[in-house]
Steps between C-alpha positions, in 0.01 A plus 500: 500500500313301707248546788576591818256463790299777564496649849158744574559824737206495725377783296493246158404245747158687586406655095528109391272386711277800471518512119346123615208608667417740229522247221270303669269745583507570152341119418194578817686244758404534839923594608574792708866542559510796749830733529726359736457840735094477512390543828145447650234738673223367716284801387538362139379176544121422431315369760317236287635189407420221271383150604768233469858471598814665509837342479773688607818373406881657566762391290863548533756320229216264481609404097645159603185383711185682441408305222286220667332770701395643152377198405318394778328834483378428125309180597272625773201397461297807604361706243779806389290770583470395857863600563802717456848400493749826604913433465686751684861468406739671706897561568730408229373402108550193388273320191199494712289753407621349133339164617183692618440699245498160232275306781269841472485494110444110484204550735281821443190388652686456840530855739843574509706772637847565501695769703858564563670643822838571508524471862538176636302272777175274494374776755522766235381285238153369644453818626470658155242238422309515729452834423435394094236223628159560403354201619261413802757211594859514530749197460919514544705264285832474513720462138670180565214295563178415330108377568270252416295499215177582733654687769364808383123378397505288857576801712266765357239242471506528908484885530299667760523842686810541694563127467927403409535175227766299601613225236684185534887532555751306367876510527735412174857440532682755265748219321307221521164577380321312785264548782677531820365474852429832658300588839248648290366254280319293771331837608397604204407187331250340740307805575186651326236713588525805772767514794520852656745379723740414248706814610631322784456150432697516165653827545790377242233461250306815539803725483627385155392772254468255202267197528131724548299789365397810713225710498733797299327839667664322826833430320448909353570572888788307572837601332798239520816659692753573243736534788565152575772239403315168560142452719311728274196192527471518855536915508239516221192254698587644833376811361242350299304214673410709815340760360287305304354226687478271207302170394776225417384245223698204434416392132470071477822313352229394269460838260812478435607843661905445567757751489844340466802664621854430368726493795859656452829468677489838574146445735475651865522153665882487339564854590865478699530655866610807520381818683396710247241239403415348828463802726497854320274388198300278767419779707367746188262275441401482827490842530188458240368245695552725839303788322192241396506425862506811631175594272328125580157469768686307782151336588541366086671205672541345139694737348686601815605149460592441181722833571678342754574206303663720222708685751589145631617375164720800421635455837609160418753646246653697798529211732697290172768765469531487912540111490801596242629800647407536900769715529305772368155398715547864699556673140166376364295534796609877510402541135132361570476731805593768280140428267246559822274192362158454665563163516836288498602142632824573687523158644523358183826630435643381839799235471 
């Protein structure tokens, strides 16, 4: 009789990949695959951490294109010990953790973690590591795209105390394998050295959460909103950035530091119109924003500014489903009135 494909209950699901971890263990490799329920306590985390970096890196179905992140991440060029590499697989199992747990026994003198959430969302997910990290620097990758071979040995070699690494950006089109043009890449690749101001002169660039390292005992105090659809970015460095005060370093095109980011169909700036998107998720995310504001020195006139311009932006989402739908101007002005914000730019969605 022959074989029939084997379907896993969630149950059989979970003891394989356990039964993994412990096999592993067995031959001293540096894998920890947590129980999908493990939960975190502040009061359980050490308050020391190790020099170096660590990369924090949610993964959902990534089986079909994680694998030039993984190798990307094998050629760094800075010494192993200097950083950790932490996989937090959430939502529904495919082959992934499969595909991680071969890249972890063909590389056992690489730092590598692997946990497993069942519960969905890149909120979720980099929450749970940064709760893992145990490194003085913190740096976000995302599972579809990949870095340089020096990203890693550029950025750290340009540490300092309460100082934020920004890399070199670069956009990649997702079917044709080539560099695409992107408001970004000028910023970021004709910069180096320190810009403090680069909060509100290249707002677009601060708020991505890949593409940098951060000091991680700031990171520690920030927790992404698992609430959101979409704007989680802007939520999570309206939060972040004004409590902190930061340096900004911009690291020379010439280390080599690039982060390269695959861009999808799926991406924001292909999002269609509709008001779920354009006004109710807009305005939770400016509800975050609203709350940084609320908290923010108005003499900070920096910060008070680069604010404004993120309640601007969000705005702008509004004012493209009124262009569509003015019919329904009255509608979405009530449902802004209904959030109290500090701070809102009516006039911007007048016809």
């Amino acid at each position: 009789m022959g074989m029939k494909n084997l379907i896993l209950s969630k149950s059989d699901q979970f003891n394989h990949y356990k039964d993994k971890a412990n096999q592993l263990k067995k031959e001293n490799k540096e894998l920890k695959l947590k129980n999908e329920e493990l939960e975190f306590k502040n009061n359980e985390l050490s308050p020391e951490l190790e020099e170096g970096i660590s990369l924090i890196i949610p993964s959902y179905k990534g089986e079909n294109h994680i694998q030039p992140l993984l190798e990307s991440l094998e050629k760094q060029t800075i010494s192993k010990d200097l950083f950790e590499v932490i996989f937090i697989v959430n939502g529904e199992m495919d082959s992934t953790i499969d595909i991680l747990t071969d890249f972890a026994k063909s590389n056992p003198d690489m730092n590598i973690i692997i946990s497993y959430t069942s519960e969905g969302g890149v909120s979720n997910a980099r929450n749970i590591g940064i709760r893992i990290a145990k490194r003085e620097y913190i740096g976000f990758l995302d599972d579809d795209d990949f870095i340089s071979d020096n990203y890693l040995k550029a950025l750290y070699d340009h540490i300092a105390p309460n100082r934020v690494v920004l890399s070199n950006f670069i956009d990649i089109d997702e079917e044709t394998g080539e560099e695409i043009g992107s408001r970004l890449v000028p910023y970021s690749m004709n910069r180096e050295g320190i810009f403090n101001d680069v909060v509100v002169k290249l707002t677009n660039l601060s708020i991505i959460t890949t593409a940098k390292i951060i000091p991680a005992l700031a990171v520690k105090g920030t927790d992404f909103n698992p609430n959101l659809n979409n704007g989680v970015d802007v939520s999570y460095y309206a939060r972040l950035y004004p409590k902190n005060h930061f340096e900004f370093y911009f690291v020379s095109k010439e280390e080599g530091a690039v982060y390269y980011r695959i861009r999808r169909s799926g991406s924001i700036s292909r999002q269609e119109t509709s008001y779920q998107f354009n006004v109710l998720d807009r305005l939770k995310v400016i509800d975050d924003i609203n709350e940084s504001y609320k908290q923010v020195d108005k003499s900070d006139e920096l910060y008070v500014h680069f604010l404004k311009i993120l309640f601007d932006a969000q705005t702008y989402f509004i004012g493209l489903y009124l262009d569509e739908y003015p019919q329904d101007r009255e509608k979405v002005i009530e449902e802004v009135r209904k959030h109290n914000f500090e701070y809102f730019s009516y006039e911007k969605l007048e016809g």
